[in-house]
Amino acid sequence: MNYRTILKKVAGLRCKGDTKQSFKEYKKLLKSKDPKIHLEGYQGMALCLKMDYDLKGALKYYDRAITVAKKLNNQSGLGDIYRDVAISYEYFSRFKIAEKFLLKSIETFRKLRMGKLNYAKLGITEVKLGLTYLHQKKLKEAEKWMKRGDRHLAKNKQADFWQLTSKMHLAELLYLKKKYKQVINKINPLLLESMNKDWDHRYNQILTLRAACFKKLNREEEYKHDKKLLLKLLSLLDSKEVSDSIKRRLNYYLK
């Protein structure tokens, strides 16, 4: 089975949430003689283990991916891996360590020639760092990095998904500042954009944020409407993990 066929098969398996079989398919990439394909294999295996809540196992394969990326002198890939390691730590609420790896990722990307792709990678990572500060309630730092990331993402018009994601996180920042009406005004256009572009997961996340704002503003009818729509959309999802994560997000907002 060739490289592209394996990746195509993995894409289908991951949509079904089958991390065990996805791991086995990624492992097949290590049989290649091309170290660039090994890099993708190690990163994929690490991702599967992270999704199975095996942080130790995920870090083991990310470490191997870092070694390969350094040997290839693939600095862009190295920046990606540092960010993925950070996201793994964030997945387990270890935000301080996540912060350290995101800063390493940003430092790596800054050394690269800044074309559209690298601006997007840098911007995404800066937004992620802002989000890590947001989780730690360091709102000033969160706002600084999110706005910086938003500016870098704007330099790549094809990074519209991440531009929307950045704006969603900036709205979360306003939510923590209890500026609920401002949040609603900011996210209504994002809801429309995510619906028009079929970004279902982002739509559900933004809808969750709007529902929470309505609840905080005691606009009960609008809150009930959004919550009912949200639960209906979640019931249509194949992935229980994604559904549960959105429900946890709503509970987190309403604390």
Short mmCIF file of N, CA and C in Angstrom, two decimals, residues 6-15:
data_model
loop_
_atom_site.label_atom_id
_atom_site.label_comp_id
_atom_site.label_asym_id
_atom_site.label_seq_id
_atom_site.Cartn_x
_atom_site.Cartn_y
_atom_site.Cartn_z
N ILE A 6 -2.47 5.11 2.17
CA ILE A 6 -2.51 4.98 3.64
C ILE A 6 -3.12 6.24 4.26
N LEU A 7 -2.67 7.41 3.80
CA LEU A 7 -3.18 8.66 4.37
C LEU A 7 -4.68 8.84 4.11
N LYS A 8 -5.10 8.40 2.91
CA LYS A 8 -6.53 8.47 2.58
C LYS A 8 -7.34 7.55 3.50
N LYS A 9 -6.81 6.36 3.76
CA LYS A 9 -7.48 5.41 4.64
C LYS A 9 -7.54 5.96 6.07
N VAL A 10 -6.43 6.56 6.50
CA VAL A 10 -6.36 7.14 7.85
C VAL A 10 -7.40 8.25 8.02
N ALA A 11 -7.56 9.08 6.99
CA ALA A 11 -8.53 10.19 7.05
C ALA A 11 -9.93 9.65 7.33
N GLY A 12 -10.29 8.56 6.66
CA GLY A 12 -11.60 7.93 6.88
C GLY A 12 -11.73 7.35 8.28
N LEU A 13 -10.67 6.69 8.75
CA LEU A 13 -10.68 6.08 10.09
C LEU A 13 -10.79 7.14 11.18
N ARG A 14 -10.08 8.26 11.00
CA ARG A 14 -10.11 9.31 12.02
C ARG A 14 -11.47 9.97 12.10
N CYS A 15 -12.16 10.06 10.95
CA CYS A 15 -13.52 10.61 10.96
C CYS A 15 -14.45 9.73 11.79
#
